[in-house]
Short mmCIF file of C-alpha atoms in Angstrom, two decimals:
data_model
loop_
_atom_site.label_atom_id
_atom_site.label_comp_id
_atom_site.label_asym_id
_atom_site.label_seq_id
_atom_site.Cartn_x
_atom_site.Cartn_y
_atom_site.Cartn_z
CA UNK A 1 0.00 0.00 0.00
CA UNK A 2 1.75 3.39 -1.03
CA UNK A 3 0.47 6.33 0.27
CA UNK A 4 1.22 9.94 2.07
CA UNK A 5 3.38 12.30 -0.18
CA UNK A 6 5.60 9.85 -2.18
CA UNK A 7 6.81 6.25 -2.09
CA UNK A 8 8.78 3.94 -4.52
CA UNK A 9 7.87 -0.05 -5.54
CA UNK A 10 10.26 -0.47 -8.33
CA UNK A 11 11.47 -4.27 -9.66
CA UNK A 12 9.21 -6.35 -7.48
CA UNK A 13 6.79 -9.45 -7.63
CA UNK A 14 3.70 -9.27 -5.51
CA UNK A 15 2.00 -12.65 -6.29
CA UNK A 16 -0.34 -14.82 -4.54
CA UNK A 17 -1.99 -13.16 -2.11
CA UNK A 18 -5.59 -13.60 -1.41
CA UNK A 19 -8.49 -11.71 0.30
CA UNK A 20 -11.49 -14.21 0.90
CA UNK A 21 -13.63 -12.30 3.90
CA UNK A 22 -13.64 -9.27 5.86
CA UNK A 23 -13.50 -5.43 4.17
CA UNK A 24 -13.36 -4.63 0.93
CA UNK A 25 -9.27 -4.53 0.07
CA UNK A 26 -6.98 -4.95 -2.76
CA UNK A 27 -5.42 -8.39 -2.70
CA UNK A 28 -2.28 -6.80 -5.06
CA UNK A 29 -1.51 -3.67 -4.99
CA UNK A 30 -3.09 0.10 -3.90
CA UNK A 31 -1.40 3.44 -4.29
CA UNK A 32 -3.04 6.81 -3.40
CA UNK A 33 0.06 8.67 -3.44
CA UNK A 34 -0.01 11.68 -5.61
CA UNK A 35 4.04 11.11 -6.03
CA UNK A 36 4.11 7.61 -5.60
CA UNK A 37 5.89 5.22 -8.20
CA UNK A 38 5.03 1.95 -9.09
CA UNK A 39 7.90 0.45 -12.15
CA UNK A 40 8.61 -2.77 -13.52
CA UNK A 41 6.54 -4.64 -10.86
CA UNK A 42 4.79 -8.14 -11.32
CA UNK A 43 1.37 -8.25 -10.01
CA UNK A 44 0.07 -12.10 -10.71
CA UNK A 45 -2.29 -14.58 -9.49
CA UNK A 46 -3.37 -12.36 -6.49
CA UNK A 47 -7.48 -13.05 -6.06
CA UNK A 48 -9.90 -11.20 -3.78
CA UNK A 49 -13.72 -12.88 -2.48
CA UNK A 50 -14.51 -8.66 -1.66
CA UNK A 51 -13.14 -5.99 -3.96
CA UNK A 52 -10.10 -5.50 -6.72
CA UNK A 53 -7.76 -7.99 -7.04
CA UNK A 54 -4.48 -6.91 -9.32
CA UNK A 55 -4.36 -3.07 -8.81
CA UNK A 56 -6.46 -0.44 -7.11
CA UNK A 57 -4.44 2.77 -8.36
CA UNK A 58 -6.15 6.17 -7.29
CA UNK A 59 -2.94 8.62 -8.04
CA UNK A 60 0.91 8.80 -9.01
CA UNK A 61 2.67 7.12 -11.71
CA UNK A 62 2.93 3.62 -13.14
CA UNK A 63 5.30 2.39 -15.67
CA UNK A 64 6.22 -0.87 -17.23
CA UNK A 65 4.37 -3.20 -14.63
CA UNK A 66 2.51 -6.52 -15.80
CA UNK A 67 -0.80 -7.34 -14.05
CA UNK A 68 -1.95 -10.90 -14.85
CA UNK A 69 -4.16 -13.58 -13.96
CA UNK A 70 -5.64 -12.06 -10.87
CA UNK A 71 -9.14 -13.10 -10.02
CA UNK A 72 -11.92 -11.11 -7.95
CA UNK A 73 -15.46 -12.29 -7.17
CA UNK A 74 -16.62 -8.34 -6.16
CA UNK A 75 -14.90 -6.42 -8.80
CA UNK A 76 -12.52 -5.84 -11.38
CA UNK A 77 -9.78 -8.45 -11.66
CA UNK A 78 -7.01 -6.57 -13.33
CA UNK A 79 -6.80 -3.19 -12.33
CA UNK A 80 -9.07 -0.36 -11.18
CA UNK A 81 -7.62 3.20 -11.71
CA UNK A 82 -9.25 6.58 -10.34
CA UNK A 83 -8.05 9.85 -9.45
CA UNK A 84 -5.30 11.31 -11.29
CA UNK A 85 -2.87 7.99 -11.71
CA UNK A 86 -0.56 7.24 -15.16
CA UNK A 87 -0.83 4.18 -16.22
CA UNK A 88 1.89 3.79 -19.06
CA UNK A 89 3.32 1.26 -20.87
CA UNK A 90 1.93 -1.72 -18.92
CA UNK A 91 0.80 -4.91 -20.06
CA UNK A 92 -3.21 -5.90 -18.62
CA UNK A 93 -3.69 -9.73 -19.25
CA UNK A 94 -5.68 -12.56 -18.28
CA UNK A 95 -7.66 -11.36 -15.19
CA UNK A 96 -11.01 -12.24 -14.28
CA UNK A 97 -13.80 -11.21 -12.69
CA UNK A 98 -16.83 -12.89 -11.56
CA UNK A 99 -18.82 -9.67 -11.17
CA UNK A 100 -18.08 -6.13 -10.69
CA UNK A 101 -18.65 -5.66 -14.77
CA UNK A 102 -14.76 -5.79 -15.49
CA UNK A 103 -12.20 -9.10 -15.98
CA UNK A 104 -9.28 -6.20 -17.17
CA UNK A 105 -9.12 -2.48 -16.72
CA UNK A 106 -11.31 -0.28 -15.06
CA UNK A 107 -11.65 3.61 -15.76
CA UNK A 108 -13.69 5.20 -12.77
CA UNK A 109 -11.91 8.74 -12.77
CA UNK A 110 -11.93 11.75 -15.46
CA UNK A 111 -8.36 12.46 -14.50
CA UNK A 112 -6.48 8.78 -15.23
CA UNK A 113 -4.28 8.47 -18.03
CA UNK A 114 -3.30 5.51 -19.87
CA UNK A 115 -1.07 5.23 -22.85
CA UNK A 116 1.21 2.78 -24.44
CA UNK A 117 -0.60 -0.12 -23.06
CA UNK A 118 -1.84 -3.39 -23.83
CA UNK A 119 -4.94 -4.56 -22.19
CA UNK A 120 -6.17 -8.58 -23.71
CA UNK A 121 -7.32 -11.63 -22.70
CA UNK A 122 -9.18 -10.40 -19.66
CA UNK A 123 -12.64 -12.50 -19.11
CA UNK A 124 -15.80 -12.00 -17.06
CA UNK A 125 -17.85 -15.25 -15.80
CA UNK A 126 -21.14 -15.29 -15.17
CA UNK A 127 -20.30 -18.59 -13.46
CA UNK A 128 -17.66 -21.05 -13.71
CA UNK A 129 -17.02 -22.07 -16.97
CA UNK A 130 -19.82 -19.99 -18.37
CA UNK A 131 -18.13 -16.84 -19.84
CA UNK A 132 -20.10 -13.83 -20.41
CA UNK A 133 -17.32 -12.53 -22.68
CA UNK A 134 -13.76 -13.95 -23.76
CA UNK A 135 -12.88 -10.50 -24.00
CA UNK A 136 -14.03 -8.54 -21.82
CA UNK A 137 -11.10 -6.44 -21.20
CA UNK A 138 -12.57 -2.56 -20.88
CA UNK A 139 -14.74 -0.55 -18.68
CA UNK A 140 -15.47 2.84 -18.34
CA UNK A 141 -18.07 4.62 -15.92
CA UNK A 142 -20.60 5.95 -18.10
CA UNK A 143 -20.01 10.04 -16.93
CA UNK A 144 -16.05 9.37 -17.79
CA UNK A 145 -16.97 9.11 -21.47
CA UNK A 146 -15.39 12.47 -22.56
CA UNK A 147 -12.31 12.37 -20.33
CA UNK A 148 -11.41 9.27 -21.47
CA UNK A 149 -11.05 10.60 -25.34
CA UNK A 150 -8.57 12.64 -24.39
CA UNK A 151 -6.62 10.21 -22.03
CA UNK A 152 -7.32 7.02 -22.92
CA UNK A 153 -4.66 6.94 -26.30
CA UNK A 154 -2.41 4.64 -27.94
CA UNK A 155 -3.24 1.75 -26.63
CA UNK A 156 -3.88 -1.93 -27.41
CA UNK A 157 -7.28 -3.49 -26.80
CA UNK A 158 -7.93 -7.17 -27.59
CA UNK A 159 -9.13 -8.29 -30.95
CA UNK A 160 -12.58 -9.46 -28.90
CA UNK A 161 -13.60 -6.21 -27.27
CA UNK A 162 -12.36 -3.07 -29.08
CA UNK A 163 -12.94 0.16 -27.63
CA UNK A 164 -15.98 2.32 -28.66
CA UNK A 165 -14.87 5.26 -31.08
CA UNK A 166 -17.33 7.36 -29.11
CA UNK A 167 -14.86 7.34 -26.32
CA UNK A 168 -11.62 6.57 -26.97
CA UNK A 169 -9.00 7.60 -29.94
CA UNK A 170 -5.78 6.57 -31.34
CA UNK A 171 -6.28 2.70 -30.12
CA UNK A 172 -5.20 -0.52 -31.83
CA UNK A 173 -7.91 -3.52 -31.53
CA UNK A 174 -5.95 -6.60 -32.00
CA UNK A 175 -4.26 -9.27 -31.56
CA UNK A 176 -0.78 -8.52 -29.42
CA UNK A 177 0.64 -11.77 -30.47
CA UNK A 178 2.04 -13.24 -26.91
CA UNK A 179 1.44 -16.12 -25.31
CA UNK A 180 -0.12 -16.12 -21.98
CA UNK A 181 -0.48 -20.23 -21.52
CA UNK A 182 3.28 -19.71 -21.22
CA UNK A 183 3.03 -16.63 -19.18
CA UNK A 184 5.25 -14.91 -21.96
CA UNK A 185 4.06 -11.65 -22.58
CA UNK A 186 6.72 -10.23 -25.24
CA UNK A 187 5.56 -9.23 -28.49
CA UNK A 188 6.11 -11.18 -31.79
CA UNK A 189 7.92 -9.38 -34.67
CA UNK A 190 4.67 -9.35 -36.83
CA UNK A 191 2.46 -8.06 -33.68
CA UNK A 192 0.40 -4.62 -33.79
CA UNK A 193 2.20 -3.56 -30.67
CA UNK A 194 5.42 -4.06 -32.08
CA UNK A 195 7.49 -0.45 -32.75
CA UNK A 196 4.02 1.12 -32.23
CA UNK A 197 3.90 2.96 -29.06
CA UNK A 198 4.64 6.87 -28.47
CA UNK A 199 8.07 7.54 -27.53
CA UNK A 200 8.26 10.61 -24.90
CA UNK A 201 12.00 10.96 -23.06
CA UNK A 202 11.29 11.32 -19.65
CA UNK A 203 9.37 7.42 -19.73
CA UNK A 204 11.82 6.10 -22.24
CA UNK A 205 15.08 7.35 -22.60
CA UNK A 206 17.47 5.27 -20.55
CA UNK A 207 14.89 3.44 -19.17
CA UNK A 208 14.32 -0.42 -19.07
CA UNK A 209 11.37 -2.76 -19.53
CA UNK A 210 9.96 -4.81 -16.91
CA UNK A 211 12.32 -7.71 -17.78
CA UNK A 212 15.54 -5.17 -17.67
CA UNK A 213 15.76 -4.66 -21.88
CA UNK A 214 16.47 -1.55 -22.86
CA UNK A 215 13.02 0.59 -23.60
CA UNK A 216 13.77 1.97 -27.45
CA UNK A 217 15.69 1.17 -29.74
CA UNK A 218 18.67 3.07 -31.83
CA UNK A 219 15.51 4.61 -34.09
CA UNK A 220 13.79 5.74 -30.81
CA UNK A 221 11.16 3.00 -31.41
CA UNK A 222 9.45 1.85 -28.13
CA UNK A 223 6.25 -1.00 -28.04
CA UNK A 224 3.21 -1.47 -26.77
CA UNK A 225 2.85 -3.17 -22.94
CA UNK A 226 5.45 -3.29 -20.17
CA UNK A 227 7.61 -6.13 -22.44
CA UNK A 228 10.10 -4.42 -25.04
CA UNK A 229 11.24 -6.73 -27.80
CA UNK A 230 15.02 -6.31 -27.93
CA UNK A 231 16.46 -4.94 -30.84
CA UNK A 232 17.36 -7.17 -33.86
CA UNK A 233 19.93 -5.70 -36.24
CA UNK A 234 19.19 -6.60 -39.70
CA UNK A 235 21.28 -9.98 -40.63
CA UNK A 236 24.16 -9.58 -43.33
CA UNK A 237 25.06 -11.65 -46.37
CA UNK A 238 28.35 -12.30 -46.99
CA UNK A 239 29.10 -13.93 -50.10
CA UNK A 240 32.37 -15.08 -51.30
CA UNK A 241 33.43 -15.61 -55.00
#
């Protein structure tokens, strides 16, 4: 839990918790700390009976962080954002959610940005085994609608739910190409998210993914989600007569 006027969780795994009775707490990870920073974290297979179960994140700054496979029964699964938090390049991936309306990402603020991210596979049951939607990765509160044209940019939604034009703007629905039954969430070479995200210095330059790559690329190219795909020089021929 980071709160008060700052506070650092940088290259960390918070995994496996759970929250089966009592109040309504995240089982993962909560940050209402307007300077708070939250970079290249894990946040897997946490699950909550009561409320959020990957991320409730109400202010500060998030970068790089992968939040997958976490369950709820109350609420959204992946991550719930409000206030003023930045959410940016982060990868939002096979959570779930039994109720609550959300499996991945939930918008409840007019002040949250997110950018550069990938948000897929996310699912909400009506019961178990009984899917309401294989993709059901996106939710906004319905007064958020303008804010989140303006905020909510350059992202990747799955190929199953894309976002509504009404609401949203500059965001890729697709396919990422990774492969979550391995828990591998880099990018293929022929993926949408691939050399496609915004590059801005103070996230990117110097900076590493959540795996330690480096975040761009000689060409200042930087990808979609929290998992760069290292930089392949072109191979060379050399043929001799």
């Amino acid at each position: 839990y980071i709160t008060g006027t700052g506070g650092l969780l940088a290259d960390c795994a918070v995994t496996g918790n759970v929250r089966r009775t009592g109040v309504q707490v995240v089982s993962g990870v909560k940050m209402d700390s307007a300077f708070g920073r939250m970079e290249r974290c894990l946040v897997t297979d946490n699950f909550s009976s009561q409320s959020r179960a990957g991320g409730e994140l109400n202010a500060g700054f998030v970068k790089d962080c992968i939040f997958a496979r976490n369950g709820t029964a109350n609420g959204p699964g992946g991550v719930s954002l409000g206030g003023g938090v930045s959410l940016i390049n982060c990868t939002i991936a096979d959570n779930y959610a039994t109720s609550g309306g959300v499996g991945g990402l939930y918008y409840g603020s007019n002040a949250a940005r997110v950018t550069n991210c990938v948000v897929s596979g996310n699912v909400l049951w009506q019961s178990e085994g009984d899917p309401i939607a294989s993709e059901y990765s996106f939710n906004l509160q319905s007064w958020e609608y303008a804010a989140a044209r303006e905020r909510v940019v350059h992202n990747c939604f799955g190929a199953g739910d894309p976002p509504s034009s009404d609401y949203t703007s500059d965001n890729i629905a697709g396919d990422p190409q990774f492969d979550p039954k391995k828990g591998d969430y880099r990018l293929l070479t022929t993926s949408p998210c691939h050399n496609t995200g915004i590059y801005h210095a103070p996230w990117h330059e110097g900076q590493k993914d959540v795996y330690g790559h480096a975040r761009v690329d000689r060409k200042l190219l930087v990808d979609l989600g929290a998992v760069e795909r290292p930089y392949a020089p072109p191979a060379t021929t050399l043929v001799l007569r």
